[in-house]
Amino acid sequence: MSTSNAEEVEGSSVDQVILDAARECVAEFGVKRTTLVEVARRAGVSRPTVYRRWPDTRALIGDLLTRELRETVAHADIRGADGRTKVVRTIVASAAAVRNNPLFQKIFRTDTDLLLTYIVDRLGRSQHELVAVFTAYIAAGQADGSIRAGDPVQLATMLLLIVQSAVQSAQIVADALPGAALDTELAIAIDGYLRPISGDTK
């Protein structure tokens, strides 16, 4: 391994250690009480090491949330599926994983203003990445005939709105729509939204 490659691997490893420490802090304290100083202490690195990578806590938390969402999407079982099935499985599995993720549960309970930033003011990087994943699957589904015609980015963005609502409001409807039932109804809703309309052409 070359020196530059070794440094890159080492840097990536340090990043993951810091993100792991940030995850522990958020799970224990919430976002507002998480500081880069405490993250550095838990990660066993110097404060400058953290500051060189992230200028502030919000930037670090943003990357942490992106990593968490990437992992949930990566675990969706989409083997051998057509485009529409890939979208449905990915969204339903990811939504369930987020609902049951201790980190997101903590944020839902204690840091609603952070959620409002991404719901009302702007899309975060993790949301942009989800839209990109959905867009790719939708384009593939349109090519194989399993998804209706339409702008893939617009369809993907609408799906983001649907899944955000399903995740963020799950707790308040849990008595009427518990987890398994929510997964079933979400799958039906997404499948129906994407299903080809009579007269569609590839």
Coordinates of C-alpha atoms in Angstrom, one line a residue:
M1 CA 0.0 0.0 0.0
S2 CA 1.4 3.4 -0.9
T3 CA 1.9 6.1 1.7
S4 CA -1.0 8.2 0.3
N5 CA -3.3 5.2 0.3
A6 CA -2.3 4.3 3.9
E7 CA -3.0 7.9 5.0
E8 CA -6.4 7.8 3.3
V9 CA -7.3 4.6 5.0
E10 CA -6.1 5.9 8.4
G11 CA -8.0 9.1 7.9
S12 CA -11.2 7.3 7.1
S13 CA -10.7 5.1 10.2
V14 CA -10.3 8.2 12.4
D15 CA -13.5 9.7 10.8
Q16 CA -15.5 6.6 11.7
V17 CA -14.1 6.6 15.3
I18 CA -15.2 10.2 15.6
L19 CA -18.6 9.5 14.1
D20 CA -19.1 6.6 16.5
A21 CA -18.2 8.9 19.4
A22 CA -20.7 11.5 18.1
R23 CA -23.4 8.8 17.9
E24 CA -22.8 7.9 21.6
C25 CA -23.0 11.5 22.6
V26 CA -26.3 12.2 20.7
A27 CA -27.8 9.0 22.0
E28 CA -26.9 10.0 25.6
F29 CA -27.3 13.8 25.6
G30 CA -29.2 14.7 22.5
V31 CA -27.9 17.0 19.7
K32 CA -28.0 20.3 21.6
R33 CA -25.8 19.1 24.5
T34 CA -23.3 17.3 22.2
T35 CA -20.1 19.2 21.8
L36 CA -17.0 18.7 19.7
V37 CA -14.9 18.7 22.9
E38 CA -16.9 15.8 24.3
V39 CA -16.8 13.9 21.0
A40 CA -13.1 14.3 20.8
R41 CA -12.7 13.0 24.4
R42 CA -14.8 10.0 23.7
A43 CA -13.1 9.3 20.4
G44 CA -9.7 9.5 22.1
V45 CA -8.4 12.1 19.6
S46 CA -7.3 15.7 20.0
R47 CA -9.8 18.6 19.5
P48 CA -7.9 19.9 16.5
T49 CA -8.3 16.5 14.9
V50 CA -12.1 16.9 15.1
Y51 CA -12.1 20.6 14.1
R52 CA -10.0 19.9 11.0
R53 CA -12.8 17.5 9.8
W54 CA -15.9 19.3 11.0
P55 CA -16.1 23.1 11.8
D56 CA -19.0 22.7 14.2
T57 CA -21.4 20.2 15.8
R58 CA -24.1 20.7 13.2
A59 CA -21.8 19.6 10.4
L60 CA -20.7 16.6 12.4
I61 CA -24.3 15.6 13.2
G62 CA -25.2 16.0 9.5
D63 CA -22.5 13.5 8.5
L64 CA -23.6 11.2 11.2
L65 CA -27.2 11.2 10.1
T66 CA -26.1 10.6 6.5
R67 CA -24.0 7.6 7.6
E68 CA -27.0 6.2 9.5
L69 CA -29.3 6.5 6.5
R70 CA -26.8 5.0 4.1
E71 CA -26.6 1.9 6.3
T72 CA -30.3 1.5 6.4
V73 CA -30.6 1.8 2.7
A74 CA -27.8 -0.6 2.1
H75 CA -29.5 -3.3 4.2
A76 CA -32.7 -3.4 2.1
D77 CA -33.2 -6.7 0.2
I78 CA -33.6 -5.7 -3.5
R79 CA -32.0 -8.8 -5.1
G80 CA -33.7 -9.8 -8.4
A81 CA -36.4 -7.2 -8.0
D82 CA -37.8 -4.9 -10.7
G83 CA -37.5 -1.1 -10.3
R84 CA -40.8 -0.6 -8.5
T85 CA -40.2 -3.4 -6.1
K86 CA -36.7 -2.0 -5.3
V87 CA -38.2 1.3 -4.4
V88 CA -40.9 -0.2 -2.3
R89 CA -38.6 -2.5 -0.4
T90 CA -35.9 0.1 0.1
I91 CA -38.3 2.7 1.5
V92 CA -40.2 0.4 3.7
A93 CA -37.1 -1.3 5.1
S94 CA -35.4 2.1 5.6
A95 CA -38.4 3.7 7.3
A96 CA -38.7 0.7 9.7
A97 CA -35.0 0.9 10.5
V98 CA -35.1 4.6 11.1
R99 CA -38.2 4.3 13.4
N100 CA -36.3 1.6 15.5
N101 CA -32.9 3.3 15.4
P102 CA -32.0 4.6 18.9
L103 CA -30.2 7.6 17.5
F104 CA -33.2 8.8 15.5
Q105 CA -35.5 8.0 18.3
K106 CA -33.5 10.3 20.6
I107 CA -33.6 13.1 18.0
F108 CA -37.3 12.7 17.5
R109 CA -37.8 13.0 21.3
T110 CA -35.4 15.8 22.1
D111 CA -34.3 17.7 19.0
T112 CA -37.5 18.4 17.1
D113 CA -36.0 21.8 15.9
L114 CA -33.3 19.9 14.1
L115 CA -36.0 17.9 12.3
L116 CA -37.9 21.1 11.5
T117 CA -34.8 22.5 9.8
Y118 CA -34.9 19.7 7.3
I119 CA -38.7 19.6 7.0
V120 CA -39.4 23.3 6.6
D121 CA -36.2 25.2 5.7
R122 CA -34.0 23.0 3.5
L123 CA -33.0 19.5 2.5
G124 CA -30.0 18.0 4.2
R125 CA -27.3 15.9 2.5
S126 CA -28.8 12.7 3.7
Q127 CA -32.2 13.7 2.1
H128 CA -30.4 14.6 -1.1
E129 CA -28.8 11.2 -1.1
L130 CA -32.1 9.4 -0.5
V131 CA -33.6 11.3 -3.5
A132 CA -30.6 10.3 -5.6
V133 CA -31.1 6.6 -4.7
F134 CA -34.9 6.7 -5.3
T135 CA -34.3 8.5 -8.6
A136 CA -31.9 5.8 -9.9
Y137 CA -34.4 3.0 -9.0
I138 CA -37.3 5.0 -10.5
A139 CA -35.4 5.5 -13.8
A140 CA -34.6 1.8 -13.8
G141 CA -38.2 0.9 -13.1
Q142 CA -39.4 3.2 -15.9
A143 CA -37.0 1.4 -18.3
D144 CA -38.3 -2.0 -17.3
G145 CA -41.9 -0.9 -17.4
S146 CA -42.7 -1.4 -13.7
I147 CA -43.0 2.4 -12.9
R148 CA -45.2 5.0 -14.5
A149 CA -44.0 7.8 -16.7
G150 CA -42.9 11.0 -15.1
D151 CA -39.8 13.0 -14.1
P152 CA -37.8 10.6 -11.9
V153 CA -36.5 13.4 -9.7
Q154 CA -40.0 14.7 -9.0
L155 CA -41.3 11.3 -8.3
A156 CA -38.4 10.6 -6.0
T157 CA -38.9 13.9 -4.1
M158 CA -42.5 13.1 -3.6
L159 CA -41.5 9.8 -2.1
L160 CA -39.2 11.5 0.3
L161 CA -42.1 13.6 1.5
I162 CA -44.2 10.5 1.9
V163 CA -41.6 8.5 3.8
Q164 CA -40.7 11.5 6.1
S165 CA -44.3 11.8 7.1
A166 CA -44.5 8.0 7.7
V167 CA -41.4 8.0 9.9
Q168 CA -42.0 11.2 11.8
S169 CA -45.6 10.7 12.6
A170 CA -45.4 6.9 13.3
Q171 CA -45.4 7.3 17.1
I172 CA -48.6 9.4 17.2
V173 CA -50.6 6.8 15.2
A174 CA -49.0 3.7 16.7
D175 CA -52.2 2.6 18.4
A176 CA -54.2 2.6 15.2
L177 CA -51.2 1.7 12.9
P178 CA -48.5 -0.3 14.7
G179 CA -45.2 -1.1 13.1
A180 CA -46.0 -4.1 10.9
A181 CA -49.3 -2.6 9.7
L182 CA -47.6 0.7 9.0
D183 CA -45.0 -1.2 6.8
T184 CA -47.8 -2.9 4.9
E185 CA -49.8 0.3 4.3
L186 CA -46.7 2.2 3.3
A187 CA -45.7 -0.5 0.8
I188 CA -49.2 -0.4 -0.7
A189 CA -49.2 3.4 -0.9
I190 CA -45.8 3.6 -2.6
D191 CA -46.5 0.7 -5.0
G192 CA -49.8 2.4 -6.0
Y193 CA -48.1 5.8 -6.5
L194 CA -45.5 4.3 -8.8
R195 CA -47.6 1.7 -10.6
P196 CA -47.9 2.3 -14.4
I197 CA -51.1 4.1 -15.5
S198 CA -53.1 2.8 -18.4
G199 CA -51.7 4.3 -21.6
D200 CA -48.1 4.8 -20.2
T201 CA -45.3 4.0 -22.6
K202 CA -41.7 3.3 -21.9

